[in-house]
PDB file of C-alpha atoms in Angstrom:
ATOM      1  CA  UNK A 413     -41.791  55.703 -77.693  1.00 48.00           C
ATOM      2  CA  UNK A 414     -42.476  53.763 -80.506  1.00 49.00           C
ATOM      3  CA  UNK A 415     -39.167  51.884 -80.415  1.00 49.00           C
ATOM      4  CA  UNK A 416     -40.536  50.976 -77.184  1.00 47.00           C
ATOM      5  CA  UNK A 417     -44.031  49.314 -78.591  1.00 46.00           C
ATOM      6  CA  UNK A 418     -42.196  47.578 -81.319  1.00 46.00           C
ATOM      7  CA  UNK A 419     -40.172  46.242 -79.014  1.00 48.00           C
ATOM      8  CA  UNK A 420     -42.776  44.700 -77.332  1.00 50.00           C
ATOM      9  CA  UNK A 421     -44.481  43.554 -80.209  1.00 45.00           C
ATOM     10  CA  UNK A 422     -41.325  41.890 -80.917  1.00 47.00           C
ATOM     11  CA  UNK A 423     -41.108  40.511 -77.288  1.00 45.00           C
ATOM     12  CA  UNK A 424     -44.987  38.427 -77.379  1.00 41.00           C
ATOM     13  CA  UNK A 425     -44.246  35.769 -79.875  1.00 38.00           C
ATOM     14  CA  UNK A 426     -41.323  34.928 -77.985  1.00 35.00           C
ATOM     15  CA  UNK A 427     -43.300  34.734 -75.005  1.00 37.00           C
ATOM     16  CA  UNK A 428     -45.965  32.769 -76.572  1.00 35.00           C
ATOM     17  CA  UNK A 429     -43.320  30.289 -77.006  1.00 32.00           C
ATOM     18  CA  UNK A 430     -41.644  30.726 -73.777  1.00 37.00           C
ATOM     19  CA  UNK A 431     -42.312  27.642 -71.176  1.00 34.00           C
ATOM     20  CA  UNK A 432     -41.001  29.215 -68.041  1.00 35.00           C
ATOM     21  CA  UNK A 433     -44.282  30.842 -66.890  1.00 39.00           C
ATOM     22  CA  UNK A 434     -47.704  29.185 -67.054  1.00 42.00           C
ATOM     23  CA  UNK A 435     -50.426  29.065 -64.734  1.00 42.00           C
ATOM     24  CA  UNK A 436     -49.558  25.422 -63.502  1.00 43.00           C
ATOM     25  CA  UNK A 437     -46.122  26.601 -62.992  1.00 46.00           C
ATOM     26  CA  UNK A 438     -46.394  30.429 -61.514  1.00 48.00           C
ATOM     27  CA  UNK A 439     -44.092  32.836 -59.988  1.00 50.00           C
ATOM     28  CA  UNK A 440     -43.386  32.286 -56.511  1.00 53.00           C
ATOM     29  CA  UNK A 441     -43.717  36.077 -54.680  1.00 56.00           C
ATOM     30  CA  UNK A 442     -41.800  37.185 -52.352  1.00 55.00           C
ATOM     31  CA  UNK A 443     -42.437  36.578 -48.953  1.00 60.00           C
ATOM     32  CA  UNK A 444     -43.396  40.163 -47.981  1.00 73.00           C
ATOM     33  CA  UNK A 445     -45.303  40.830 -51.234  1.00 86.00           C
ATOM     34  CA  UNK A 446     -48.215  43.650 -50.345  1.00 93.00           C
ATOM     35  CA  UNK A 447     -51.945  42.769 -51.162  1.00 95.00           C
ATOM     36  CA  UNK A 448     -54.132  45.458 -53.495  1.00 97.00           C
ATOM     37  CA  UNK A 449     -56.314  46.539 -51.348  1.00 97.00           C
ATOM     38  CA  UNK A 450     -59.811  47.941 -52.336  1.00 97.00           C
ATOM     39  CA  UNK A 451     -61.687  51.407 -51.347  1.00 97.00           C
ATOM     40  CA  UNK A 452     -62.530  50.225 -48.157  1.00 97.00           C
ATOM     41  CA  UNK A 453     -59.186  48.851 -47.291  1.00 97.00           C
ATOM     42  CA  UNK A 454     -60.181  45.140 -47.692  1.00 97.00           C
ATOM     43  CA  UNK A 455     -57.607  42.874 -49.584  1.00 96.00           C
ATOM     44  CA  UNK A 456     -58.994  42.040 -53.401  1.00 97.00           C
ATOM     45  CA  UNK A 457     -60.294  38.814 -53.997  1.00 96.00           C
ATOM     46  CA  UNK A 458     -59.767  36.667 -57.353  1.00 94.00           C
ATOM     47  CA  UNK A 459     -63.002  35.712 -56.140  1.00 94.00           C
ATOM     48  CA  UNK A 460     -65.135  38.946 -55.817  1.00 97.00           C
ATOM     49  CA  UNK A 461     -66.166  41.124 -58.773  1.00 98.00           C
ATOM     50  CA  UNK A 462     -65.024  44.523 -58.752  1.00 98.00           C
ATOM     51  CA  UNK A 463     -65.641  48.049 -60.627  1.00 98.00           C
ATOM     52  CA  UNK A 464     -62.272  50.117 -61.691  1.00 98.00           C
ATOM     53  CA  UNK A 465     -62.782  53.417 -60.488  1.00 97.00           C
ATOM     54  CA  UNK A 466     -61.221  56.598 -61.068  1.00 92.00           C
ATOM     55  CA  UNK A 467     -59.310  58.227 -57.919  1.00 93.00           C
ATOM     56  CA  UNK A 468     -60.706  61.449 -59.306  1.00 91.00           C
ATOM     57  CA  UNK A 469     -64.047  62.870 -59.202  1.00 89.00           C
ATOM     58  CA  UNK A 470     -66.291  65.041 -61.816  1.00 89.00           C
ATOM     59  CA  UNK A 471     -65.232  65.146 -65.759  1.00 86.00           C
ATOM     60  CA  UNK A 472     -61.697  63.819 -63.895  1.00 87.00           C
ATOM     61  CA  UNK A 473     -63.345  60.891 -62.975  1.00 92.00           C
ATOM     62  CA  UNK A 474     -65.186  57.729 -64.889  1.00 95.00           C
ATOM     63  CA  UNK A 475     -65.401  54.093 -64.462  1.00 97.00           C
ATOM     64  CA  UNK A 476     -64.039  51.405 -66.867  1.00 98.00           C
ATOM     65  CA  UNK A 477     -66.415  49.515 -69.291  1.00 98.00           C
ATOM     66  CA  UNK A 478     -66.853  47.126 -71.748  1.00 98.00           C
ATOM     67  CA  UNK A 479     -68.019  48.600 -75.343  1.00 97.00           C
ATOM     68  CA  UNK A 480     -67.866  48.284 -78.705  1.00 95.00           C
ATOM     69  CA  UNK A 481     -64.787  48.993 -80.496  1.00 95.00           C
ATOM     70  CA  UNK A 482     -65.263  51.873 -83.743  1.00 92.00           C
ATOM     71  CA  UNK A 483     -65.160  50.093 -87.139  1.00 86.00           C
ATOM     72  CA  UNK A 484     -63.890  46.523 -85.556  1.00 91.00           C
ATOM     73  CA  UNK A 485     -65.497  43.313 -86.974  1.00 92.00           C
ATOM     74  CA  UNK A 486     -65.402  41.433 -83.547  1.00 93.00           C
ATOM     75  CA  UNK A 487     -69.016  39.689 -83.096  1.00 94.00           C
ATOM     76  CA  UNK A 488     -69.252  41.016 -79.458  1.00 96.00           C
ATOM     77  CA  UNK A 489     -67.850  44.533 -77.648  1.00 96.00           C
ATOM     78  CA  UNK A 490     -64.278  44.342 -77.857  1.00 97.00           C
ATOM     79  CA  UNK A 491     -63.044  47.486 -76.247  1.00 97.00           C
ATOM     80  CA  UNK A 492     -61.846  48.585 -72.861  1.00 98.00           C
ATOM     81  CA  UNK A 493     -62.938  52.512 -72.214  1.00 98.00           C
ATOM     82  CA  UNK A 494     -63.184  54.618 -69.265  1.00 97.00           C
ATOM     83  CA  UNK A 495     -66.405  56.948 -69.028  1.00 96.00           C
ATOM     84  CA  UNK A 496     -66.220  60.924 -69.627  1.00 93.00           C
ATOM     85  CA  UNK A 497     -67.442  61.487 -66.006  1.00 92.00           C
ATOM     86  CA  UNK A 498     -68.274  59.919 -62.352  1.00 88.00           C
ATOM     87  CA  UNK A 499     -71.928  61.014 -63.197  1.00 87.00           C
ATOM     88  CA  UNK A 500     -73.835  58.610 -64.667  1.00 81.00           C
ATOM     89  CA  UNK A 501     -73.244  55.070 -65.942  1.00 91.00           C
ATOM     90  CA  UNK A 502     -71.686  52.498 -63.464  1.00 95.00           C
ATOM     91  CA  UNK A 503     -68.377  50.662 -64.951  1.00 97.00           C
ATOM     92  CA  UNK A 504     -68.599  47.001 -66.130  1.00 98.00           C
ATOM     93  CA  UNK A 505     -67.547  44.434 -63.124  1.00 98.00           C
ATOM     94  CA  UNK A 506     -64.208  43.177 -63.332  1.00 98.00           C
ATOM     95  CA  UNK A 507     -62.405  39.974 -61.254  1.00 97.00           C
ATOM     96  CA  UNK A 508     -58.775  39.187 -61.622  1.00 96.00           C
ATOM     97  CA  UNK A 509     -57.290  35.937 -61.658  1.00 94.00           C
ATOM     98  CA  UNK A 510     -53.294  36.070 -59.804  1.00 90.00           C
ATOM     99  CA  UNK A 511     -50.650  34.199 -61.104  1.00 83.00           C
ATOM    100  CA  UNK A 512     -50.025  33.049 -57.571  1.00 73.00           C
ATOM    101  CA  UNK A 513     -53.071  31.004 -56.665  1.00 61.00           C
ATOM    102  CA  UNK A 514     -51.154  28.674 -54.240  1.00 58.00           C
ATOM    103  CA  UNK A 515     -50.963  31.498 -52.092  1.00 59.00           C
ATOM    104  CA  UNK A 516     -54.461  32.133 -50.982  1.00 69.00           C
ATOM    105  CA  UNK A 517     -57.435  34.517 -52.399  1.00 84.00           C
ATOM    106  CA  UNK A 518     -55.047  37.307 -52.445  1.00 89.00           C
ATOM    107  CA  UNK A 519     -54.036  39.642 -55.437  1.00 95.00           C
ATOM    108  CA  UNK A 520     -50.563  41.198 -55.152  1.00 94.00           C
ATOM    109  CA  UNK A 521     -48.911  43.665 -56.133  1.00 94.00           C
ATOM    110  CA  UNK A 522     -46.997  43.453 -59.017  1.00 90.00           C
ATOM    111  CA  UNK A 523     -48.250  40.220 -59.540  1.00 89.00           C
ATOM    112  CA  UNK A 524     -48.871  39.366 -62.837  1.00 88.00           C
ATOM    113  CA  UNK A 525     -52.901  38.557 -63.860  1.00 91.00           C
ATOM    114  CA  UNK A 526     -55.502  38.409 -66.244  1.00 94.00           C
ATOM    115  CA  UNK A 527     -58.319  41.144 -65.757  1.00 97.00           C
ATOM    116  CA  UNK A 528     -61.971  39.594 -66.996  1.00 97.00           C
ATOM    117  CA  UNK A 529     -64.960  41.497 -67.035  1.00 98.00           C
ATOM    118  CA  UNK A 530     -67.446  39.622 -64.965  1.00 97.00           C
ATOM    119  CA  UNK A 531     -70.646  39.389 -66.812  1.00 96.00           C
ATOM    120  CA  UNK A 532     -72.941  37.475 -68.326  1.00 94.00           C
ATOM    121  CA  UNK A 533     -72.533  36.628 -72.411  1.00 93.00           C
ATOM    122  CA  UNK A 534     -73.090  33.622 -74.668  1.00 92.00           C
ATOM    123  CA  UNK A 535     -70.555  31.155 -75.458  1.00 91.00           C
ATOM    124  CA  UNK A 536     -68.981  33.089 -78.215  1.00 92.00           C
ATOM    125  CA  UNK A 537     -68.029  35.866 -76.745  1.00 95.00           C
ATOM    126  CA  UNK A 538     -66.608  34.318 -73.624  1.00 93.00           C
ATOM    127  CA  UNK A 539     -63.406  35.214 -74.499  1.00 91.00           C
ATOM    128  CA  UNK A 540     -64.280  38.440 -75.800  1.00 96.00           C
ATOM    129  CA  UNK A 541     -64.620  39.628 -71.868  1.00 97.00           C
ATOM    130  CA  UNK A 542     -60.936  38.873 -71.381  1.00 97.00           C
ATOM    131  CA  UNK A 543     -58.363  42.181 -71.175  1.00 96.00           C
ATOM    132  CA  UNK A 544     -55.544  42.061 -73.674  1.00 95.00           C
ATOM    133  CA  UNK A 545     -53.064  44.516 -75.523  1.00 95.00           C
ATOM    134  CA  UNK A 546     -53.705  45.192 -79.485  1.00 94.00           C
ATOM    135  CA  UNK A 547     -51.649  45.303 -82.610  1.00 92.00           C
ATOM    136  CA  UNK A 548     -49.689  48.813 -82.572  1.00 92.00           C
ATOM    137  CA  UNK A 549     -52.150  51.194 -84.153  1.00 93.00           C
ATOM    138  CA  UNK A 550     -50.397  53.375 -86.498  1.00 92.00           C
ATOM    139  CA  UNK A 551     -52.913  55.949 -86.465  1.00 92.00           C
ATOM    140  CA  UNK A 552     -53.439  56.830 -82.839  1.00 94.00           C
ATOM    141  CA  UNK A 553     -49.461  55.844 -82.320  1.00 94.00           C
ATOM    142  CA  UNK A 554     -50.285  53.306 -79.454  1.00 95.00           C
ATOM    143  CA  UNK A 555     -51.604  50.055 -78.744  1.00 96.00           C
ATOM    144  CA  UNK A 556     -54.970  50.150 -77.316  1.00 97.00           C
ATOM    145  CA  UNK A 557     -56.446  47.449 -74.592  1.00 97.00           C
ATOM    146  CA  UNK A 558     -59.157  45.463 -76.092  1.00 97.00           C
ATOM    147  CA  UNK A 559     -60.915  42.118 -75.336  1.00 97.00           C
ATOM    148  CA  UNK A 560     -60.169  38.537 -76.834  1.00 95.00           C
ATOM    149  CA  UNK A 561     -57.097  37.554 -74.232  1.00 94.00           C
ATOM    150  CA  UNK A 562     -56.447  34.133 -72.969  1.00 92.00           C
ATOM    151  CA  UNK A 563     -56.392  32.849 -68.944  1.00 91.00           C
ATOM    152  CA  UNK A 564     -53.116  31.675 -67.693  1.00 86.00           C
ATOM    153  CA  UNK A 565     -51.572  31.849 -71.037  1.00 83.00           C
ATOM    154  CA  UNK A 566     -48.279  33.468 -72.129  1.00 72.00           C
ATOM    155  CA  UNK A 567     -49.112  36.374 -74.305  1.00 78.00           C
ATOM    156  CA  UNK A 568     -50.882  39.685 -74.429  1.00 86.00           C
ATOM    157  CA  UNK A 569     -53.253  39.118 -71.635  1.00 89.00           C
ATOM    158  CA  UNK A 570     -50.730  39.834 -68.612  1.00 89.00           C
ATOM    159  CA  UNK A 571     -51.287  43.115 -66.695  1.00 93.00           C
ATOM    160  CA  UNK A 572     -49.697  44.303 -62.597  1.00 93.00           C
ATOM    161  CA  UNK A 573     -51.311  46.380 -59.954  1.00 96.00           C
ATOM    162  CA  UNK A 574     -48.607  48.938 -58.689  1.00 95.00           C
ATOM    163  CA  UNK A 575     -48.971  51.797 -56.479  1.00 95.00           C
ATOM    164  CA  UNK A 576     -49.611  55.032 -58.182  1.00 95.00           C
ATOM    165  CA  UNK A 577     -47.363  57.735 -57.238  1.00 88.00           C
ATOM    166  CA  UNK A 578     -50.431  60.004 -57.203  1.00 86.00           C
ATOM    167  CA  UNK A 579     -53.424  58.469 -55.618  1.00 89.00           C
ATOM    168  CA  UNK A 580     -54.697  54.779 -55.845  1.00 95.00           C
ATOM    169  CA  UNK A 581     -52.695  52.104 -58.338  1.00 98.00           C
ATOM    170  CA  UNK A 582     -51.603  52.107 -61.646  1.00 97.00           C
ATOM    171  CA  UNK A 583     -51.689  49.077 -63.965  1.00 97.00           C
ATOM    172  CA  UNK A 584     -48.695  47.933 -66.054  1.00 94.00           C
ATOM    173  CA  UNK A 585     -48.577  45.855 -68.814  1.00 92.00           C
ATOM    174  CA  UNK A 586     -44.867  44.352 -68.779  1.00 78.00           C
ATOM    175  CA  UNK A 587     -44.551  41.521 -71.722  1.00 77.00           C
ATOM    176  CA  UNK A 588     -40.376  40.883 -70.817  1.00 58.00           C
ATOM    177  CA  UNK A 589     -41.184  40.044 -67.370  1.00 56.00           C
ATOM    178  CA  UNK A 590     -42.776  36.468 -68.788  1.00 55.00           C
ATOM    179  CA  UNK A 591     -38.685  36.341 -70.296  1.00 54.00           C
ATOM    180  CA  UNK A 592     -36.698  38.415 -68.513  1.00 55.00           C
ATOM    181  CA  UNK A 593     -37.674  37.691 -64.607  1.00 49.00           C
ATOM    182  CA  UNK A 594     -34.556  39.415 -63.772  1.00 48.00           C
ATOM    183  CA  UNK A 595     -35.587  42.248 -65.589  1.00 53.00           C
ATOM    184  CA  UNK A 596     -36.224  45.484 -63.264  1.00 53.00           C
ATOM    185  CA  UNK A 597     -40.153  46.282 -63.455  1.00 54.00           C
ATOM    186  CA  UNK A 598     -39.944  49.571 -65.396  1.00 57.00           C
ATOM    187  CA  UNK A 599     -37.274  48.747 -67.425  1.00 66.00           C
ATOM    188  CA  UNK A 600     -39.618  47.263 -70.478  1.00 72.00           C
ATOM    189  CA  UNK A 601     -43.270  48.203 -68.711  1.00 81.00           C
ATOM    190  CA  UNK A 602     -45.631  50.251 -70.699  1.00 90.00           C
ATOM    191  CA  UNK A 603     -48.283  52.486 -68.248  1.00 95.00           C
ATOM    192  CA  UNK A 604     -52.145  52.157 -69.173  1.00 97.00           C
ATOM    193  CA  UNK A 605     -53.546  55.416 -69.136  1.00 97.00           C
ATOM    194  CA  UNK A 606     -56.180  57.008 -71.671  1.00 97.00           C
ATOM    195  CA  UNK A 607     -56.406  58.626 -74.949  1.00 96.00           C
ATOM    196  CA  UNK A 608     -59.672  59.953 -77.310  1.00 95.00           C
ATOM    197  CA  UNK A 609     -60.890  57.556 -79.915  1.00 95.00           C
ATOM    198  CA  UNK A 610     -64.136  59.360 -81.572  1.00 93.00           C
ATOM    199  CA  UNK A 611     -65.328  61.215 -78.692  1.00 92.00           C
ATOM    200  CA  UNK A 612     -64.589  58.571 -76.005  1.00 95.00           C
ATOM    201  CA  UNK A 613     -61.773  57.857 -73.373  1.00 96.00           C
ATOM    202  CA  UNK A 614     -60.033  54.682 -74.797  1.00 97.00           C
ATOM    203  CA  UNK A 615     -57.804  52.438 -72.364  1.00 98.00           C
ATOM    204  CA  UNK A 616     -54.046  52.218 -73.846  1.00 97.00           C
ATOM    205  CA  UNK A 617     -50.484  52.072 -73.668  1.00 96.00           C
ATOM    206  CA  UNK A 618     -49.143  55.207 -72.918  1.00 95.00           C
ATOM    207  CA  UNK A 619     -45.356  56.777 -71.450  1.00 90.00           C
ATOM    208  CA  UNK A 620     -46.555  59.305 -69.352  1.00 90.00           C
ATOM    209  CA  UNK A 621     -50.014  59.779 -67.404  1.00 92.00           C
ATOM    210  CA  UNK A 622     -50.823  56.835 -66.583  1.00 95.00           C
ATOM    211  CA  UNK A 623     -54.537  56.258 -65.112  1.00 96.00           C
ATOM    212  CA  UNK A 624     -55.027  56.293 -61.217  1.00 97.00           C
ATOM    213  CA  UNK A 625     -57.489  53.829 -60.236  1.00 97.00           C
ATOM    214  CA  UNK A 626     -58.891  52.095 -57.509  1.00 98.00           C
ATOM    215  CA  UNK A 627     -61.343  49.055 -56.800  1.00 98.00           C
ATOM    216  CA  UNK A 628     -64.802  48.815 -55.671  1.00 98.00           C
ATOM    217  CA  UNK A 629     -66.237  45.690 -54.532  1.00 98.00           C
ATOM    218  CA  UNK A 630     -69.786  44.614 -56.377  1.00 97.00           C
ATOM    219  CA  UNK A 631     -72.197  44.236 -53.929  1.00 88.00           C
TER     220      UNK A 631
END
């Protein structure tokens, strides 16, 4: 496992450098790529906001939020978490920009895309509501997802949608597929699911258990 996070760690400045994939020059999909659809069955739109829900339901369930990160210096919240419960608290509105814009308002799946929480903040903290993957975090033994990413950039800001094999879709965070297009999708992905950092449910890189979500259009 943690071969497997260094070797991504190893894998992002390479991609930073890499200038085979940028967002004026995206992947072209293949013809019969699926659309993510939402709860209702409707096809996501890069240009809706949406709320990641939980497939489950009760102290199973919980929507994803924006929040402050414990004992980080960041001037705004800089942490992606998941709520103890489906009771209570609404998550924080999402949209997510494809890497295959030519093709329409469409998201894909396995299409990779930056995941920005859609609300409003002051100038400085714009990028502070974009989803990327941290530094390997010795203590927890993971790399948690946190805010701060980049738009159309190569680095740590590049997540899929795949089907789950449970209920809804899982999302993927795959840094070698920016390098390695030939690459077979699980063969260097890492699985978002959720672990416990001081009492809450923390978004981050795990190997098994990944989080099943689904989407929920704002209204």
């Amino acid at each position: 496992m943690k071969c497997l996070f260094l070797l991504c760690l190893c894998l992002v400045p390479i991609v930073v450098f890499s200038s085979t994939f940028t967002s004026q020059n995206p992947i072209n999909l293949p013809s019969d790529a699926t659309p993510v659809l939402d709860v209702t069955g409707k096809e996501l739109d890069p240009r809706l906001s949406y709320r990641i829900i939980s497939t489950f339901w009760g102290a199973l369930g919980g929507d994803v939020y924006l929040g402050k990160s414990p004992n980080s210096d960041a001037p705004c919240a800089n942490g992606v978490f998941r709520y103890n419960s489906d009771v209570g608290p609404s998550g924080t509105p999402v949209r997510f920009i494809g890497s295959s814009s030519h093709f329409g308002p469409h998201i894909f799946e396995g299409e990779l895309l930056n995941i920005q929480f859609d609300i409003s903040t002051v100038k400085s903290c714009v990028s502070y509501t974009i989803w990327k993957v941290g530094d390997y975090d010795a203590s927890l033994g993971t790399m948690l997802l946190e805010t701060g990413g980049t738009i159309g950039q190569e680095d740590s800001s590049w997540f899929k949608i795949v089907k789950s094999s449970q209920l809804g879709y899982n999302l993927l965070y795959c840094p070698a597929t920016m390098i390695c297009p030939f690459c077979s999708d699980d063969e260097f992905c890492l699985k978002v699911g959720v672990i416990h950092q001081n009492g809450k449910r923390r978004l981050a890189l795990v190997k098994d258990n990944p989080l099943d979500v689904s989407f929920k259009q704002v209204q």
